[in-house]
Short mmCIF file of C-alpha atoms in Angstrom, two decimals:
data_model
loop_
_atom_site.label_atom_id
_atom_site.label_comp_id
_atom_site.label_asym_id
_atom_site.label_seq_id
_atom_site.Cartn_x
_atom_site.Cartn_y
_atom_site.Cartn_z
CA UNK A 1 34.68 49.40 60.23
CA UNK A 2 31.68 49.84 58.01
CA UNK A 3 29.99 46.80 57.45
CA UNK A 4 28.72 46.06 54.28
CA UNK A 5 24.97 45.50 53.88
CA UNK A 6 25.52 42.07 52.32
CA UNK A 7 27.20 40.90 55.44
CA UNK A 8 24.26 42.12 57.43
CA UNK A 9 21.64 40.48 55.35
CA UNK A 10 23.41 37.05 55.38
CA UNK A 11 24.58 37.52 59.54
CA UNK A 12 20.60 37.83 60.21
CA UNK A 13 19.39 35.45 57.72
CA UNK A 14 21.58 33.21 59.54
CA UNK A 15 20.10 34.06 62.98
CA UNK A 16 16.58 33.92 61.71
CA UNK A 17 17.15 30.42 59.83
CA UNK A 18 18.78 28.70 63.16
CA UNK A 19 15.71 30.11 65.46
CA UNK A 20 13.52 28.44 62.49
CA UNK A 21 15.70 25.23 62.45
CA UNK A 22 15.27 25.53 66.54
CA UNK A 23 11.29 25.49 66.33
CA UNK A 24 10.69 23.19 63.77
CA UNK A 25 13.01 20.66 64.71
CA UNK A 26 13.14 20.60 68.37
CA UNK A 27 10.20 22.69 70.14
CA UNK A 28 7.15 22.42 67.63
CA UNK A 29 6.57 18.80 69.44
CA UNK A 30 6.22 19.22 72.83
CA UNK A 31 9.16 17.10 74.88
CA UNK A 32 11.29 17.06 77.59
CA UNK A 33 14.98 17.36 76.07
CA UNK A 34 17.22 14.89 77.75
CA UNK A 35 20.34 15.96 79.44
CA UNK A 36 22.33 14.49 76.43
CA UNK A 37 20.07 16.39 73.95
CA UNK A 38 20.60 19.66 75.95
CA UNK A 39 24.45 19.39 76.50
CA UNK A 40 24.63 18.82 72.54
CA UNK A 41 22.87 21.55 71.22
CA UNK A 42 23.89 23.80 73.84
CA UNK A 43 27.66 23.07 72.81
CA UNK A 44 26.73 23.55 69.03
CA UNK A 45 25.24 26.93 69.91
CA UNK A 46 28.56 27.99 71.68
CA UNK A 47 30.62 26.71 68.56
CA UNK A 48 28.60 28.73 65.99
CA UNK A 49 29.16 31.81 68.37
CA UNK A 50 32.77 31.21 68.49
CA UNK A 51 33.38 30.32 64.91
CA UNK A 52 31.34 33.54 64.13
CA UNK A 53 33.73 35.52 66.46
CA UNK A 54 36.67 34.08 64.81
CA UNK A 55 35.55 35.13 61.45
CA UNK A 56 35.17 38.44 62.98
CA UNK A 57 38.66 38.44 64.05
CA UNK A 58 40.11 37.22 60.71
CA UNK A 59 38.14 39.71 58.40
CA UNK A 60 37.47 42.42 60.86
CA UNK A 61 40.75 42.73 62.57
CA UNK A 62 41.95 42.28 65.91
CA UNK A 63 40.29 45.29 67.45
CA UNK A 64 36.69 44.11 66.11
CA UNK A 65 37.41 40.07 67.20
CA UNK A 66 38.40 41.45 70.57
CA UNK A 67 35.28 43.49 71.16
CA UNK A 68 33.06 40.73 69.61
CA UNK A 69 34.26 38.13 72.18
CA UNK A 70 34.31 40.46 75.02
CA UNK A 71 30.94 41.50 74.24
CA UNK A 72 29.58 37.83 73.60
CA UNK A 73 31.08 36.55 76.87
CA UNK A 74 29.36 39.37 79.09
CA UNK A 75 26.07 38.84 77.77
CA UNK A 76 26.12 35.31 78.38
CA UNK A 77 26.97 35.94 81.41
CA UNK A 78 24.03 37.98 82.35
CA UNK A 79 22.04 35.50 80.20
CA UNK A 80 22.79 32.99 82.56
CA UNK A 81 22.05 34.98 85.42
CA UNK A 82 18.67 35.69 83.79
CA UNK A 83 17.97 32.01 83.70
CA UNK A 84 17.28 32.29 87.59
CA UNK A 85 14.56 34.48 87.13
CA UNK A 86 12.94 32.11 84.11
CA UNK A 87 13.08 29.55 86.30
CA UNK A 88 11.22 31.26 89.02
CA UNK A 89 8.58 32.40 86.35
CA UNK A 90 8.34 28.87 85.11
CA UNK A 91 7.54 27.47 88.52
CA UNK A 92 5.45 30.12 89.42
CA UNK A 93 3.08 29.45 86.69
CA UNK A 94 3.77 25.93 86.66
CA UNK A 95 4.49 25.19 83.51
CA UNK A 96 4.41 21.58 82.30
CA UNK A 97 7.90 20.40 81.48
CA UNK A 98 7.18 19.17 78.16
CA UNK A 99 6.16 22.87 76.87
CA UNK A 100 8.91 24.65 78.88
CA UNK A 101 10.89 24.88 75.40
CA UNK A 102 8.03 26.90 73.74
CA UNK A 103 8.10 29.27 76.50
CA UNK A 104 11.97 29.90 76.55
CA UNK A 105 12.19 29.99 72.58
CA UNK A 106 9.43 32.48 72.74
CA UNK A 107 11.72 34.79 75.51
CA UNK A 108 14.68 34.33 73.11
CA UNK A 109 12.75 35.47 70.13
CA UNK A 110 11.06 38.47 72.13
CA UNK A 111 14.46 39.20 73.72
CA UNK A 112 16.20 39.55 70.36
CA UNK A 113 13.49 41.68 68.87
CA UNK A 114 13.26 43.95 71.82
CA UNK A 115 17.12 44.18 72.15
CA UNK A 116 17.58 45.19 68.59
CA UNK A 117 15.17 48.03 68.95
CA UNK A 118 17.19 49.06 71.95
CA UNK A 119 20.57 48.83 70.07
CA UNK A 120 19.24 50.81 67.29
CA UNK A 121 18.38 53.20 69.45
CA UNK A 122 21.25 53.56 71.81
CA UNK A 123 23.37 53.83 68.34
CA UNK A 124 21.40 56.88 67.79
CA UNK A 125 21.67 58.56 71.09
CA UNK A 126 25.25 57.67 71.14
CA UNK A 127 25.73 59.20 67.68
CA UNK A 128 23.92 62.58 68.58
CA UNK A 129 24.77 63.02 72.17
CA UNK A 130 27.96 61.70 73.72
CA UNK A 131 26.95 62.34 77.41
CA UNK A 132 24.82 59.50 76.81
CA UNK A 133 27.68 57.26 78.00
CA UNK A 134 27.58 59.18 81.68
CA UNK A 135 23.93 57.51 81.71
CA UNK A 136 24.82 54.19 80.48
CA UNK A 137 27.96 54.11 83.23
CA UNK A 138 25.49 55.44 85.90
CA UNK A 139 22.90 52.46 85.00
CA UNK A 140 25.57 50.03 85.20
CA UNK A 141 27.00 51.03 88.45
CA UNK A 142 23.51 51.05 89.86
CA UNK A 143 22.48 47.30 88.59
CA UNK A 144 25.90 46.44 90.19
CA UNK A 145 24.98 47.41 93.37
CA UNK A 146 21.41 45.84 93.32
CA UNK A 147 23.20 42.65 92.35
CA UNK A 148 25.33 42.88 95.73
CA UNK A 149 22.13 42.69 97.81
CA UNK A 150 21.50 39.42 99.49
CA UNK A 151 19.07 36.85 98.10
CA UNK A 152 18.69 38.58 95.18
CA UNK A 153 17.60 35.26 93.60
CA UNK A 154 14.80 34.19 96.29
CA UNK A 155 12.88 31.03 94.91
CA UNK A 156 9.53 32.79 96.69
CA UNK A 157 9.87 36.11 95.05
CA UNK A 158 7.59 36.88 92.13
CA UNK A 159 8.86 39.97 89.92
CA UNK A 160 6.70 42.90 89.15
CA UNK A 161 6.01 41.59 85.51
CA UNK A 162 4.61 38.07 86.71
CA UNK A 163 2.23 39.95 89.32
CA UNK A 164 0.53 42.62 86.63
CA UNK A 165 0.32 39.59 84.25
CA UNK A 166 -1.80 37.81 86.57
CA UNK A 167 -3.46 40.75 88.15
CA UNK A 168 -4.47 42.38 84.43
CA UNK A 169 -4.83 38.92 81.96
CA UNK A 170 -6.90 36.78 84.34
CA UNK A 171 -6.74 33.37 82.33
CA UNK A 172 -7.87 29.74 83.13
CA UNK A 173 -6.35 27.43 85.75
CA UNK A 174 -5.25 24.68 83.71
CA UNK A 175 -3.04 24.55 80.47
CA UNK A 176 -4.78 22.89 77.42
CA UNK A 177 -1.54 21.73 76.13
CA UNK A 178 0.56 24.36 74.50
CA UNK A 179 -2.80 26.42 73.31
CA UNK A 180 -2.48 30.37 74.40
CA UNK A 181 -6.18 30.35 74.38
CA UNK A 182 -9.14 27.58 75.17
CA UNK A 183 -13.00 27.32 76.19
CA UNK A 184 -14.18 27.16 79.19
CA UNK A 185 -18.01 27.18 80.03
CA UNK A 186 -18.58 28.33 76.55
CA UNK A 187 -16.25 31.51 76.67
CA UNK A 188 -12.81 31.78 74.84
CA UNK A 189 -10.34 32.67 77.55
CA UNK A 190 -6.40 32.92 77.68
CA UNK A 191 -4.28 29.96 79.24
CA UNK A 192 -1.38 30.18 81.58
CA UNK A 193 0.72 29.62 78.79
CA UNK A 194 -0.10 33.23 77.38
CA UNK A 195 0.66 34.75 80.73
CA UNK A 196 3.77 33.36 81.30
CA UNK A 197 4.87 34.07 77.90
CA UNK A 198 4.02 37.70 78.71
CA UNK A 199 5.86 37.45 81.66
CA UNK A 200 9.01 36.64 80.21
CA UNK A 201 8.80 38.82 77.47
CA UNK A 202 8.44 41.71 79.59
CA UNK A 203 10.99 40.84 81.85
CA UNK A 204 13.24 40.41 78.67
CA UNK A 205 12.64 43.89 78.64
CA UNK A 206 14.15 44.93 81.85
CA UNK A 207 17.18 42.76 81.71
CA UNK A 208 17.95 44.87 78.37
CA UNK A 209 18.14 47.85 80.12
CA UNK A 210 21.23 46.85 81.87
CA UNK A 211 22.66 44.15 79.07
CA UNK A 212 22.56 46.71 76.18
CA UNK A 213 24.43 49.41 78.02
CA UNK A 214 26.82 46.93 79.01
CA UNK A 215 27.83 45.97 75.78
CA UNK A 216 28.12 49.30 74.77
CA UNK A 217 30.70 49.88 77.10
CA UNK A 218 32.89 47.52 75.41
CA UNK A 219 32.40 48.72 71.67
CA UNK A 220 29.99 51.12 69.94
CA UNK A 221 30.17 48.97 66.64
CA UNK A 222 26.42 48.35 66.01
CA UNK A 223 27.41 45.19 64.17
CA UNK A 224 29.46 43.67 67.30
CA UNK A 225 26.51 44.59 69.49
CA UNK A 226 23.92 43.21 67.98
CA UNK A 227 25.45 39.87 66.82
CA UNK A 228 27.54 39.47 70.20
CA UNK A 229 23.78 39.93 71.83
CA UNK A 230 21.85 37.62 69.27
CA UNK A 231 24.45 34.65 69.69
CA UNK A 232 24.40 35.19 73.37
CA UNK A 233 20.99 34.57 73.50
CA UNK A 234 20.89 31.62 70.71
CA UNK A 235 21.06 28.48 72.91
CA UNK A 236 19.57 29.91 75.91
CA UNK A 237 16.76 27.40 76.03
CA UNK A 238 19.23 24.39 75.61
CA UNK A 239 21.36 25.57 78.30
CA UNK A 240 18.15 26.19 80.71
CA UNK A 241 17.66 22.26 80.72
CA UNK A 242 21.59 21.69 80.74
CA UNK A 243 21.91 23.63 84.27
CA UNK A 244 18.72 24.30 85.89
CA UNK A 245 20.00 21.75 88.60
CA UNK A 246 22.94 23.57 88.69
CA UNK A 247 21.83 27.25 89.18
CA UNK A 248 21.88 27.57 92.91
CA UNK A 249 25.45 26.22 92.97
CA UNK A 250 26.66 29.48 91.20
CA UNK A 251 26.54 31.16 94.33
CA UNK A 252 29.35 33.94 93.59
CA UNK A 253 27.43 34.85 89.97
CA UNK A 254 25.70 37.68 91.07
CA UNK A 255 29.26 39.16 92.82
CA UNK A 256 30.91 37.93 89.65
CA UNK A 257 28.23 39.93 87.66
CA UNK A 258 28.39 43.00 89.89
CA UNK A 259 32.13 43.21 89.46
CA UNK A 260 32.04 43.05 85.63
CA UNK A 261 29.14 45.62 85.33
CA UNK A 262 30.69 48.08 88.07
CA UNK A 263 34.14 47.86 85.71
CA UNK A 264 32.46 48.47 82.74
CA UNK A 265 30.26 51.01 84.13
CA UNK A 266 33.62 52.90 84.96
CA UNK A 267 35.05 52.18 81.67
CA UNK A 268 31.55 53.99 80.22
CA UNK A 269 32.36 57.12 82.56
CA UNK A 270 36.06 57.50 81.83
CA UNK A 271 34.75 57.45 78.21
CA UNK A 272 32.41 60.36 78.44
CA UNK A 273 34.74 62.32 79.98
CA UNK A 274 37.37 61.32 77.30
CA UNK A 275 34.48 62.70 75.03
CA UNK A 276 32.97 65.01 77.59
CA UNK A 277 30.70 68.20 76.00
CA UNK A 278 28.83 69.01 79.13
CA UNK A 279 29.74 72.41 80.00
CA UNK A 280 29.48 71.98 83.57
CA UNK A 281 32.55 69.34 83.37
CA UNK A 282 35.95 71.06 82.69
CA UNK A 283 34.24 74.02 80.82
CA UNK A 284 32.66 71.66 78.01
CA UNK A 285 36.10 70.38 77.21
CA UNK A 286 37.26 66.84 76.83
CA UNK A 287 38.99 65.33 80.33
CA UNK A 288 42.53 63.87 80.14
CA UNK A 289 41.68 60.52 81.67
CA UNK A 290 43.03 56.82 81.16
CA UNK A 291 40.80 54.70 78.75
CA UNK A 292 40.82 50.67 79.27
CA UNK A 293 41.60 48.94 76.11
CA UNK A 294 39.48 46.49 74.77
CA UNK A 295 42.46 43.58 75.57
CA UNK A 296 42.22 44.66 79.32
CA UNK A 297 38.34 44.55 79.47
CA UNK A 298 38.14 40.85 77.52
CA UNK A 299 41.08 39.80 80.19
CA UNK A 300 39.38 41.67 83.14
CA UNK A 301 36.02 39.80 82.41
CA UNK A 302 37.28 36.29 81.46
CA UNK A 303 39.38 36.71 84.73
CA UNK A 304 36.21 37.48 87.15
CA UNK A 305 34.24 34.82 85.61
CA UNK A 306 36.78 32.10 86.06
CA UNK A 307 37.07 33.07 89.78
CA UNK A 308 33.47 33.54 90.15
CA UNK A 309 32.76 29.97 88.44
CA UNK A 310 35.17 28.34 90.02
CA UNK A 311 34.45 29.36 93.70
CA UNK A 312 31.13 28.61 93.52
CA UNK A 313 31.83 25.18 92.02
CA UNK A 314 34.24 24.20 94.75
CA UNK A 315 31.83 25.98 97.54
CA UNK A 316 30.53 23.66 100.23
CA UNK A 317 28.02 26.48 100.94
CA UNK A 318 27.23 26.26 97.09
CA UNK A 319 26.92 22.59 97.38
CA UNK A 320 24.57 22.77 100.25
CA UNK A 321 22.29 25.24 99.09
CA UNK A 322 22.16 23.25 95.38
CA UNK A 323 20.96 20.12 97.17
CA UNK A 324 18.58 21.86 99.15
CA UNK A 325 16.94 24.03 96.22
CA UNK A 326 16.90 21.17 94.13
CA UNK A 327 15.32 18.74 96.67
CA UNK A 328 12.31 21.44 97.70
CA UNK A 329 12.13 21.95 93.69
CA UNK A 330 11.58 18.21 92.72
CA UNK A 331 9.80 17.13 95.42
CA UNK A 332 7.34 20.26 94.38
CA UNK A 333 7.68 19.05 90.74
CA UNK A 334 7.18 15.28 91.65
CA UNK A 335 3.77 16.28 93.48
CA UNK A 336 2.29 18.44 90.82
CA UNK A 337 0.70 16.46 88.23
CA UNK A 338 -0.31 19.15 86.25
CA UNK A 339 3.43 20.01 85.68
CA UNK A 340 4.79 16.53 84.17
CA UNK A 341 2.41 13.31 83.86
CA UNK A 342 4.75 11.13 82.29
CA UNK A 343 5.40 8.36 84.80
CA UNK A 344 9.31 8.00 83.26
CA UNK A 345 9.81 11.70 83.99
CA UNK A 346 8.25 11.61 87.12
CA UNK A 347 10.18 8.50 88.21
CA UNK A 348 13.70 10.80 86.90
CA UNK A 349 12.40 13.77 89.03
CA UNK A 350 12.06 11.86 92.37
CA UNK A 351 15.22 9.82 92.01
CA UNK A 352 17.12 13.21 91.87
CA UNK A 353 15.10 13.98 95.05
CA UNK A 354 16.17 11.00 96.69
CA UNK A 355 20.10 11.75 95.74
CA UNK A 356 19.74 15.47 96.77
CA UNK A 357 17.69 14.03 100.09
CA UNK A 358 20.90 11.84 100.86
CA UNK A 359 23.20 14.62 100.19
CA UNK A 360 21.51 17.02 102.99
CA UNK A 361 21.31 14.28 105.28
CA UNK A 362 25.07 14.21 105.17
CA UNK A 363 25.59 17.77 105.50
CA UNK A 364 27.58 19.23 108.47
CA UNK A 365 24.98 21.17 110.81
CA UNK A 366 26.02 24.43 109.83
CA UNK A 367 24.93 24.05 106.19
CA UNK A 368 21.72 22.47 107.47
CA UNK A 369 20.68 25.55 108.87
CA UNK A 370 20.14 27.05 104.91
CA UNK A 371 16.83 24.85 104.91
CA UNK A 372 13.92 27.52 105.50
CA UNK A 373 11.01 26.28 106.89
CA UNK A 374 12.74 22.93 107.77
CA UNK A 375 9.53 21.45 109.22
CA UNK A 376 7.64 22.76 105.97
CA UNK A 377 10.37 21.30 103.83
CA UNK A 378 10.74 17.92 105.69
CA UNK A 379 6.86 17.33 105.24
CA UNK A 380 7.04 18.16 101.42
CA UNK A 381 9.84 15.53 100.89
CA UNK A 382 7.73 13.05 103.60
CA UNK A 383 4.59 13.48 101.02
CA UNK A 384 6.65 13.05 97.85
CA UNK A 385 7.92 9.80 99.39
CA UNK A 386 4.47 8.58 100.17
CA UNK A 387 2.97 9.84 96.86
CA UNK A 388 5.64 7.64 95.19
CA UNK A 389 4.97 4.96 97.27
CA UNK A 390 1.11 4.99 96.16
CA UNK A 391 2.56 5.16 92.91
CA UNK A 392 4.45 1.99 93.16
CA UNK A 393 1.44 0.03 94.56
CA UNK A 394 -0.58 1.26 91.68
CA UNK A 395 1.63 0.18 89.17
CA UNK A 396 2.55 -3.42 90.63
CA UNK A 397 -1.73 -3.83 90.88
CA UNK A 398 -1.65 -2.74 87.26
CA UNK A 399 -3.48 0.49 87.94
#
């Protein structure tokens, strides 16, 4: 179905308006969003995406509607997986918590621009060369295989983009609010804020290399590809603050995404065989194969995600890993005064660490083995407690 130009115009204008609203009313003034704020706005953006999908279903028909929802759910799941990497990058650069929103919004805007370019490039290639489906399918199968590797999200890992940014864009050691440049020793230099934005922007390009083929495996309608991708990114900033303490509990998410990407990869290759023009395959003639319908795709994606999330949430290992990882992160955040200087927020971070420490003490012995470098971990918690005691004494003495 051909989408009229005025619908494209209104849709793009609406997305730009949402991003502008997000910046001017939430991000422009640096602050740490509360859990309630993050939950409300995350739900609102998901609601907008679902309402848009209902509009597609109503005006575009069942097929377009099913394609939109399949694409949106797949891209949303991939974006949640991307939050693991965002968390590592932000932790690596020690971005002050109040400024993290601006970094994430920049990442979303950059990602939307980069993925739009990839979408139109992908559409042009598909329209000109049917064999591109083979390439897209192979990319997804390789990505699915990579997701099955253990420790895919290692907290100590630094990606290639992060290492390159630190090496070739030397910056000051300290942040200057949310400024991208500052003056040190009379010279204008970069700040870590610019570096982290470059790192997240570059990482977003890498993410697009598997997310765009994934959605083209579900629909070749450029309007659906664009809108499903755009709405999956909207609200990602709020989602980061809503679930950053639960990310490590989703221990089976990589397996679920691997299954979904593998499924779509096979679907793409079957479609490529059906549209085949390569002379060394069946003499350049179409191959009679079973093609997977959009309804089956949507059902399979929802089923895999439901099983993955439920298995992760109720897994004792997931709960244990979540407690250990969060306790380590909260202790580190509490000790780093460059990260959070507001005493109320620091006390909240410490309270979370104490709760997680109690959970760890109550773990069965087999799950306590999940603690890497146990001596170092114990010392980290001890130092956080000692620093908190000193802060309490200073507060009691009026200093």
